[in-house]
CSV table of C-alpha atoms in Angstrom, one decimal:
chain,number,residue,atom,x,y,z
T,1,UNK,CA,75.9,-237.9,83.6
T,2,UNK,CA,78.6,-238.8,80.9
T,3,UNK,CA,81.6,-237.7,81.8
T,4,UNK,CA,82.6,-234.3,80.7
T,5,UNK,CA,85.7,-234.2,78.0
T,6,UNK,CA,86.9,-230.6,77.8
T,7,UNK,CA,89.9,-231.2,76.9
T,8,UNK,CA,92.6,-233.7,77.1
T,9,UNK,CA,94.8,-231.3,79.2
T,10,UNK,CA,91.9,-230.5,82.0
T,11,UNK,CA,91.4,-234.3,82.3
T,12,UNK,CA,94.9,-235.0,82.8
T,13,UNK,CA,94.7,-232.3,85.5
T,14,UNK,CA,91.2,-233.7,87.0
T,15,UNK,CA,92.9,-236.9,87.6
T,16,UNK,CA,95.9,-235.6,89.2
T,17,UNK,CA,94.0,-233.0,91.2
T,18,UNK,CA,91.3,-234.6,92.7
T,19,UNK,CA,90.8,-232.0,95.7
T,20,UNK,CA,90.3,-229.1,92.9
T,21,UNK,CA,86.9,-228.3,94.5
T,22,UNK,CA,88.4,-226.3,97.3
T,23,UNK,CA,91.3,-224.2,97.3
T,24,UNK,CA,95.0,-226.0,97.2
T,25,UNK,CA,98.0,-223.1,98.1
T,26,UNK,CA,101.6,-224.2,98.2
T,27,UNK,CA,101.7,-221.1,100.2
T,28,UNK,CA,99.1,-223.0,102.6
T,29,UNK,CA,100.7,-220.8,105.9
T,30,UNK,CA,99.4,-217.5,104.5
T,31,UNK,CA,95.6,-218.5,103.6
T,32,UNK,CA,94.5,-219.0,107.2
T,33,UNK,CA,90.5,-219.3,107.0
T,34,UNK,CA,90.9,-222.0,104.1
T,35,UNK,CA,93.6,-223.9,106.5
T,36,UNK,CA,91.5,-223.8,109.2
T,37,UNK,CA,88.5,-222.1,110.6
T,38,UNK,CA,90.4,-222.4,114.3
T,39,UNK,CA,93.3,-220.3,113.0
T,40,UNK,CA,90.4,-217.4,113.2
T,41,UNK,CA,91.7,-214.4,115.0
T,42,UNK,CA,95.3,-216.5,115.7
T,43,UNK,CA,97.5,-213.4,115.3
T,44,UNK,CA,99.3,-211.0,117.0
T,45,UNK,CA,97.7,-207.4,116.0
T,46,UNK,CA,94.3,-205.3,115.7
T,47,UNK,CA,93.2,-207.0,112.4
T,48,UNK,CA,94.1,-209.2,109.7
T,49,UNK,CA,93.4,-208.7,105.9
T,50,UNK,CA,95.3,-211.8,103.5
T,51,UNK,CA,94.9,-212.1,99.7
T,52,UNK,CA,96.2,-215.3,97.9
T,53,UNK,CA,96.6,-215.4,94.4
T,54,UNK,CA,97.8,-219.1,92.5
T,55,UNK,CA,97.9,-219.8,88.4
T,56,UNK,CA,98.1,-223.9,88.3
T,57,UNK,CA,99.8,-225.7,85.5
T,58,UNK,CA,100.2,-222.1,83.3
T,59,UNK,CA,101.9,-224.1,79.8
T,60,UNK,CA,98.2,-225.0,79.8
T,61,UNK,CA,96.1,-222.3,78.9
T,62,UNK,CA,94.1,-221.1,82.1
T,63,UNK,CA,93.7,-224.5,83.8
T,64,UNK,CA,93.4,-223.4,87.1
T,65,UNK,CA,93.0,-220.0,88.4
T,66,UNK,CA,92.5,-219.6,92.4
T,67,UNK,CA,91.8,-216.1,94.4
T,68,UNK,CA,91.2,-215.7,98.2
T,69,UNK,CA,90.8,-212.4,100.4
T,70,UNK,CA,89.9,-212.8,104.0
T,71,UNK,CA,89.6,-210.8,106.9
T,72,UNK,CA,90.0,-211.5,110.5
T,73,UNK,CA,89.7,-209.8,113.6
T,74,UNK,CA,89.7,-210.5,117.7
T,75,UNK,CA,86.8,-209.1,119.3
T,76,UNK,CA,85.8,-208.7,123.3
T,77,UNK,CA,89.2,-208.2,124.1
T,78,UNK,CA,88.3,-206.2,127.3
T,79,UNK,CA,85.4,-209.0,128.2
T,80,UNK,CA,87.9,-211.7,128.0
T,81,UNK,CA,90.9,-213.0,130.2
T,82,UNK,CA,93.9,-211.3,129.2
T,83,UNK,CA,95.6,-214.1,126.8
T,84,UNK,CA,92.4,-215.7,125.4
T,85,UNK,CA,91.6,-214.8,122.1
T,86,UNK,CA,88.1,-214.1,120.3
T,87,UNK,CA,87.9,-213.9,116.6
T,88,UNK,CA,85.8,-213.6,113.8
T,89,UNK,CA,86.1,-213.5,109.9
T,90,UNK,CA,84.8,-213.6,106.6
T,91,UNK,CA,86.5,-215.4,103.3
T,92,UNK,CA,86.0,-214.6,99.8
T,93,UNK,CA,87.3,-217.0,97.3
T,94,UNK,CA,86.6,-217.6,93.2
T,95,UNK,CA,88.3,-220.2,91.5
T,96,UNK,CA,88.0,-220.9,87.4
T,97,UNK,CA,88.6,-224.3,85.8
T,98,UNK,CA,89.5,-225.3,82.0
T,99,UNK,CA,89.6,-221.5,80.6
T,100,UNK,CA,86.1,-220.4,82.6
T,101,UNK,CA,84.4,-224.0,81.9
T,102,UNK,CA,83.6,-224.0,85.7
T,103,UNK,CA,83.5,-221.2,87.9
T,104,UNK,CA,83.3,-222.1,91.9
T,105,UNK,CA,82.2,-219.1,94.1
T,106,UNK,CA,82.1,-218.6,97.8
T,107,UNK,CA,81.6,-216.9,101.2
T,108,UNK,CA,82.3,-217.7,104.6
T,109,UNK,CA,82.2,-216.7,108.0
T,110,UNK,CA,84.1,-217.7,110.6
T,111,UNK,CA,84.2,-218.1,114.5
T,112,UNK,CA,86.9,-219.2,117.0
T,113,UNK,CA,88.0,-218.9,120.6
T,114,UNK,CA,91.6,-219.5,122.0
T,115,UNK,CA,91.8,-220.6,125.2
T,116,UNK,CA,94.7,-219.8,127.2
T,117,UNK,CA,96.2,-223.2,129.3
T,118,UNK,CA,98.7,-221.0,131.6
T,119,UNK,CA,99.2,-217.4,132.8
T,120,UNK,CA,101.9,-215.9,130.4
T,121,UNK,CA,99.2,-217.7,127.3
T,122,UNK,CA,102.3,-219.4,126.3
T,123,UNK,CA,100.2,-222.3,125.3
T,124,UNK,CA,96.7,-222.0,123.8
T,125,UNK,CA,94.0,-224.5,122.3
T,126,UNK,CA,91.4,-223.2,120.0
T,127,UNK,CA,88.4,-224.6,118.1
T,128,UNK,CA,86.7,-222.4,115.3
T,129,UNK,CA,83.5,-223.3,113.1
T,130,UNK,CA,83.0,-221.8,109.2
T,131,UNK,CA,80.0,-221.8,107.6
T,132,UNK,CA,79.7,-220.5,103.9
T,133,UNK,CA,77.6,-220.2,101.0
T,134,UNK,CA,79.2,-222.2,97.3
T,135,UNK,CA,77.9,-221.5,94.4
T,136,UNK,CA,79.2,-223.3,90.8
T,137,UNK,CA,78.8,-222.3,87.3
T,138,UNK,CA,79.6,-224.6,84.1
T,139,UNK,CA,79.8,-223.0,80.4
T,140,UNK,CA,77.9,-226.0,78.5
T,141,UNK,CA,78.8,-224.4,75.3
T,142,UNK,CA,82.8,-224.6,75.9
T,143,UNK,CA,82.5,-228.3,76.7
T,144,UNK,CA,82.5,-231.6,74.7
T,145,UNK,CA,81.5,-234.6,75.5
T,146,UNK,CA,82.5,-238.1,75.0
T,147,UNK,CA,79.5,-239.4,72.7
T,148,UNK,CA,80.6,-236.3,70.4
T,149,UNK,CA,83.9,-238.3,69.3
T,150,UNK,CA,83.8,-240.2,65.8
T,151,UNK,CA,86.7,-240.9,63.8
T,152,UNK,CA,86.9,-237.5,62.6
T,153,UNK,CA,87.8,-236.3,65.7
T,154,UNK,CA,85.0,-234.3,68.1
T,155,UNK,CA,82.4,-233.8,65.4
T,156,UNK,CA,79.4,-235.7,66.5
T,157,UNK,CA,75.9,-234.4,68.5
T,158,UNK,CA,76.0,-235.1,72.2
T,159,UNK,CA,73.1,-236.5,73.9
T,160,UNK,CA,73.2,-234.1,76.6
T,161,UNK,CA,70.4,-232.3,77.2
T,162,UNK,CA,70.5,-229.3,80.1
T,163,UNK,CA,68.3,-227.0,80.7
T,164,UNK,CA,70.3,-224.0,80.2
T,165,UNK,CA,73.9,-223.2,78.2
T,166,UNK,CA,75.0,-221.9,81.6
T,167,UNK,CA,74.0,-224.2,84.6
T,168,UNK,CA,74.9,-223.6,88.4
T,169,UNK,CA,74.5,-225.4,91.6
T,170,UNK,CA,74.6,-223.9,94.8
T,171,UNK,CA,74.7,-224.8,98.7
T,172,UNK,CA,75.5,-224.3,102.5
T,173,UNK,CA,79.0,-225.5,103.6
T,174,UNK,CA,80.1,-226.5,107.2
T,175,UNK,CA,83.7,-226.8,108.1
T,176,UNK,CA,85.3,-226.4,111.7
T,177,UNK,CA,88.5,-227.1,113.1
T,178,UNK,CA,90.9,-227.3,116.5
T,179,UNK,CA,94.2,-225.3,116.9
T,180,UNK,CA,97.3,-225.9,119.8
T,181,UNK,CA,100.1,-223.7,119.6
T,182,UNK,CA,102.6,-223.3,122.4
T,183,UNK,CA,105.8,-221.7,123.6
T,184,UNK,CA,108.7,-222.5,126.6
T,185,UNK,CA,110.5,-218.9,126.3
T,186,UNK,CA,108.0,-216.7,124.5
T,187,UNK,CA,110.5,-216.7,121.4
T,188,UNK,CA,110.1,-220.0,120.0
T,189,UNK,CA,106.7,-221.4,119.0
T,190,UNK,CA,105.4,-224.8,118.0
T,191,UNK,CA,101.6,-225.6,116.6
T,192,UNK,CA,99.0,-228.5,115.6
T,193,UNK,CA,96.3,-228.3,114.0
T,194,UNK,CA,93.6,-230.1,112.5
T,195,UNK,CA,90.2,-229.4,110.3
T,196,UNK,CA,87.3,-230.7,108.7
T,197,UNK,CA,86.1,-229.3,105.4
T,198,UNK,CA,82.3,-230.0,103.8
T,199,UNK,CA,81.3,-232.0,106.9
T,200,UNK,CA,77.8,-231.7,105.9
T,201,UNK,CA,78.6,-233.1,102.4
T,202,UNK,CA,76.2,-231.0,100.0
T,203,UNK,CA,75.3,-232.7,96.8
T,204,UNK,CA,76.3,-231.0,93.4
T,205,UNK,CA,74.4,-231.9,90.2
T,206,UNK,CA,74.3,-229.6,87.2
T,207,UNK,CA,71.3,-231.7,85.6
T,208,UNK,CA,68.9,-232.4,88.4
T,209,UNK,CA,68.8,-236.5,88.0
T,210,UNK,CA,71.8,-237.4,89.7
T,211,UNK,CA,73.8,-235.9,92.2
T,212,UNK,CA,77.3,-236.1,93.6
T,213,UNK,CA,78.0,-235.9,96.9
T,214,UNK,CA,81.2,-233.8,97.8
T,215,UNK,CA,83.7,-235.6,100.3
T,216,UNK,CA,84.5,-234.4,103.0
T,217,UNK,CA,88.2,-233.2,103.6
T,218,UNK,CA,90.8,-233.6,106.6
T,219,UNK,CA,93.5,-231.8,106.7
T,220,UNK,CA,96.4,-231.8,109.6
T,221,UNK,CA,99.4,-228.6,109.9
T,222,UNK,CA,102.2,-228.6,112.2
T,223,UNK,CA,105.0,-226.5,112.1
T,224,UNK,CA,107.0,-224.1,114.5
T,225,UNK,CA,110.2,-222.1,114.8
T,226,UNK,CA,113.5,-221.4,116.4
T,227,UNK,CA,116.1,-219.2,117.0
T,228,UNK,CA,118.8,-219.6,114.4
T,229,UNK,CA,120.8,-216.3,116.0
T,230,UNK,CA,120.3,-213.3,118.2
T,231,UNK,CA,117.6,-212.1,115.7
T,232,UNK,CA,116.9,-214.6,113.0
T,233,UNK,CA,114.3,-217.5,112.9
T,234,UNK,CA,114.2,-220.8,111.1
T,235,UNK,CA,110.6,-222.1,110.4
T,236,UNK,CA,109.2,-225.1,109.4
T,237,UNK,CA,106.2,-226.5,108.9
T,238,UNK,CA,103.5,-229.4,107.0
T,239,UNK,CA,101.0,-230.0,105.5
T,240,UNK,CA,98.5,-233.4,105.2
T,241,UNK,CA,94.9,-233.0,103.2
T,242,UNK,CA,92.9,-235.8,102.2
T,243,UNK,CA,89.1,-236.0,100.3
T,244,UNK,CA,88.2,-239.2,99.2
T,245,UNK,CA,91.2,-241.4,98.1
T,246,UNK,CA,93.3,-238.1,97.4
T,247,UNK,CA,95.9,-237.3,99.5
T,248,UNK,CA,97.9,-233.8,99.6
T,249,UNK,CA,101.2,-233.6,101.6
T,250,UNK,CA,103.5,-230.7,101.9
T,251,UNK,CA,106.7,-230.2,103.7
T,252,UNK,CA,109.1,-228.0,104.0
T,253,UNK,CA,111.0,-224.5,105.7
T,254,UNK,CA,111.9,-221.0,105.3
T,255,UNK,CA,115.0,-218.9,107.1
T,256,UNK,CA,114.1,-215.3,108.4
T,257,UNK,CA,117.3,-213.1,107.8
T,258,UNK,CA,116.4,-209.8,110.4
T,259,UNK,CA,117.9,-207.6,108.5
T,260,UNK,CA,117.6,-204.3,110.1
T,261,UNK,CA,118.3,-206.4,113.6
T,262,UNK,CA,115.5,-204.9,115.1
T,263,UNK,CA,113.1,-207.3,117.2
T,264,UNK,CA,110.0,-205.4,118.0
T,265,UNK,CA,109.7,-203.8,114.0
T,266,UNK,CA,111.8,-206.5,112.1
T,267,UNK,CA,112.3,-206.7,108.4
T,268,UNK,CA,113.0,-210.1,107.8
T,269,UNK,CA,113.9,-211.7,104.5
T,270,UNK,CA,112.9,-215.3,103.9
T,271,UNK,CA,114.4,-218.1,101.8
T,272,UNK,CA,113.1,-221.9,101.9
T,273,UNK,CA,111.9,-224.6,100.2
T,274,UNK,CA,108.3,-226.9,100.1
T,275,UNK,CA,108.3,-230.0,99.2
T,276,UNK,CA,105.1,-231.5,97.7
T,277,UNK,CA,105.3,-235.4,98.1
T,278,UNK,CA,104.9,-237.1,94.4
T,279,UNK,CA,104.5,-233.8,92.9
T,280,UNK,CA,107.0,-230.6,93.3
T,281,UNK,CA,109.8,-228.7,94.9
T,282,UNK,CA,108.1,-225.1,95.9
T,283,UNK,CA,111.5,-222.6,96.4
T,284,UNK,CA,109.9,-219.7,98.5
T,285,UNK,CA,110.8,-216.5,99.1
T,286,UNK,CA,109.4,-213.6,101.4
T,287,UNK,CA,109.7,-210.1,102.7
T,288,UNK,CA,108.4,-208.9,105.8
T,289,UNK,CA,108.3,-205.6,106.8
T,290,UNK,CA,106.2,-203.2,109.1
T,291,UNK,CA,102.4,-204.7,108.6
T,292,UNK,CA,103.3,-206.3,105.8
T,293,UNK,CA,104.3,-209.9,104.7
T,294,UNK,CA,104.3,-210.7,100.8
T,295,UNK,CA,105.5,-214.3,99.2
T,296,UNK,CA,106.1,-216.0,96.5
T,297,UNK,CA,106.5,-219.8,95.8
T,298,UNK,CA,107.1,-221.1,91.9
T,299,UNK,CA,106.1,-225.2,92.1
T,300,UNK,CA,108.5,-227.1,90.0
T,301,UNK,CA,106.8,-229.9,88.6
T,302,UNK,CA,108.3,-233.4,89.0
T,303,UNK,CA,106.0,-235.5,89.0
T,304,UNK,CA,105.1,-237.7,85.8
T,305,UNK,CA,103.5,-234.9,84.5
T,306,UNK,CA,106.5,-233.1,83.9
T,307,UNK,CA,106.6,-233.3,79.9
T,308,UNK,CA,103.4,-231.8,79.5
T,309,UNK,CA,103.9,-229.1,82.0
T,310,UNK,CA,107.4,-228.5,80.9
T,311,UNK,CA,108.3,-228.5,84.9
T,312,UNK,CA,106.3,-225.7,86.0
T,313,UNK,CA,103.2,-226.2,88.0
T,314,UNK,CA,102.4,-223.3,89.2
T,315,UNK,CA,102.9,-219.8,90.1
T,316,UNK,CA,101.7,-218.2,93.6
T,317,UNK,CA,101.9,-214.9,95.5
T,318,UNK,CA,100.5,-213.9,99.2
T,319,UNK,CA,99.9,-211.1,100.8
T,320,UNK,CA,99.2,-210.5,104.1
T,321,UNK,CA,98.7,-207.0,106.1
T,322,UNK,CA,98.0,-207.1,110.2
T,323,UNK,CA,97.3,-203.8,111.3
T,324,UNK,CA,99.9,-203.6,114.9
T,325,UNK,CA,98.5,-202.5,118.4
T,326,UNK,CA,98.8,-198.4,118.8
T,327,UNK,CA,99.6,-199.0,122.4
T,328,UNK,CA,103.4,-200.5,122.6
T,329,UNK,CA,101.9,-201.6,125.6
T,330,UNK,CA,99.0,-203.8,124.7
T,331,UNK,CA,99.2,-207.8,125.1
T,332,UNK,CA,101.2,-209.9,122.4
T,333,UNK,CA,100.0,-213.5,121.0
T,334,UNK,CA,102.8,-215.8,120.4
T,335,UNK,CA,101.5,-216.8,117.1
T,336,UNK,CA,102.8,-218.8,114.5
T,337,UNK,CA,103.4,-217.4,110.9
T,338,UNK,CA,104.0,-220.5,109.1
């Protein structure tokens, strides 16, 4: 197939943004079932609901629009040892390219056990597997294509020929992933991850004749935190993805102020930075409190980019709610956050 022109902003953005396919969060800590389908059931509570919401390049009208909700839970906990952890999940996520020209649909479920390695389950290794169900959409009549230019701009008949002025394609995705996270006191906490994204690497084609067949993508997090204080935290953590010859790394930190000095129901206020190598500075900020945890990261674009996206590429907000134990007695997860 020719390639698609829709306009001369969304190819811009095509280029730079080859891993647009699957979801791409500066917030990448709070969207745990598109990080990694190990990170299943990692938390410390009864169950886990997180929404992610990003608007990419916005001086561009509706370039990219990206929503996930997932949920999460541990299961068997009274068939289990004590500090293994069972999970299971399911992800929703919708994303909508070039003002609705493509619309990418999905839904997942995930698995994963944690194994605890010692008998306080200060340290844990995990492996999780996700398999989900894509379907994509493209809007034939908001497109134009390249044999349509003449010199009087895009005014010409396409040679195109589909068999509907709405096509889709859909198909089964396999991902699955490994997750070590550790501790030496209980307070602090360090982790390393890694996934595998499309390893089955379904074919796309909107025509029928030729396909495309849809890299698969590795992606490595590490981060951890330490006491900065009697009550406050520092965190810090990265991020390396790469599909095909597009790489995605992001680095960077927050500081949790406790501001009611309370350790076992904190409300912690969080400032820090990401860094997005070639890209953007991602200030963050962050509130915790009770079962809550909201964010919000702005990207500042600096890459060569910048004139056309006047500096801003993109505006993000999380939101995650875990539903704490009833019994103040019940067994605690040393789990990371970021």
């Amino acid at each position: 197939m020719k390639k698609l022109i829709c306009t001369v902003s969304i190819c811009v953005m095509l280029g730079m943004a080859a891993t647009a396919q699957d979801p791409n969060f500066s917030q990448f800590f709070a969207s745990p079932l598109t990080l990694n389908p190990a990170m299943t059931g990692k938390f410390d509570g009864t169950f886990r609901v997180a929404g992610n919401y990003r608007n990419q390049w916005p001086t561009i009208n509706n370039a990219f629009t990206t929503y996930t909700a997932s949920f999460d839970a541990g299961i068997l906990k009274n068939k289990i040892p004590e500090y293994d952890q069972f999970g299971i999940g399911v992800l929703g996520f919708a994303d909508d390219a070039g003002n609705g020209v493509l619309k990418n649909n999905a839904l997942a479920l995930s698995l994963a056990y944690h194994k605890a390695l010692d008998e306080n389950g200060f340290h844990q290794l995990g492996a999780g597997f996700q398999g989900g169900y894509v379907g994509k959409r493209l809007d034939v009549t908001k497109v134009t294509f390249e044999d349509q230019l003449t010199p009087s701009g895009f005014t010409g008949a396409t040679s195109e020929i589909f068999p509907n002025q709405r096509v889709s394609v859909s198909y089964i995705d396999v991902n699955a992933g490994i997750f070590y996270n550790g501790s030496t006191d209980g307070y602090n906490n360090f982790y390393l991850g890694a996934s595998m994204y499309h390893i089955n690497r379904p074919k796309e084609s909107f025509k029928g004749d030729e396909f495309f067949t849809l890299s698969s993508r590795l992606t490595i997090q590490a981060g951890g935190k330490i006491r900065a204080g009697q009550y406050n935290y520092l965190h810090f953590s990265g991020n390396y993805s790469r599909q095909a010859n597009a790489t995605n790394t992001v680095i960077g930190g927050a500081f949790a102020l406790n501001a009611n000095s309370n350790e076992e129901t904190p409300t912690n206020i969080y400032i820090g930075s990401w860094y997005r190598f070639g890209d953007a500075i991602i200030p963050y900020v962050g509130l915790e409190f009770g079962d809550f945890h909201i964010g919000a990261t702005y990207d500042v674009n600096i890459s060569s980019l910048k004139p056309g996206s006047n500096m801003r590429g993109g505006a993000e907000i999380s939101l995650i709610y875990i539903k704490k134990p009833v019994d103040p007695n019940a067994k605690k997860l040393n789990c990371p956050k970021f």
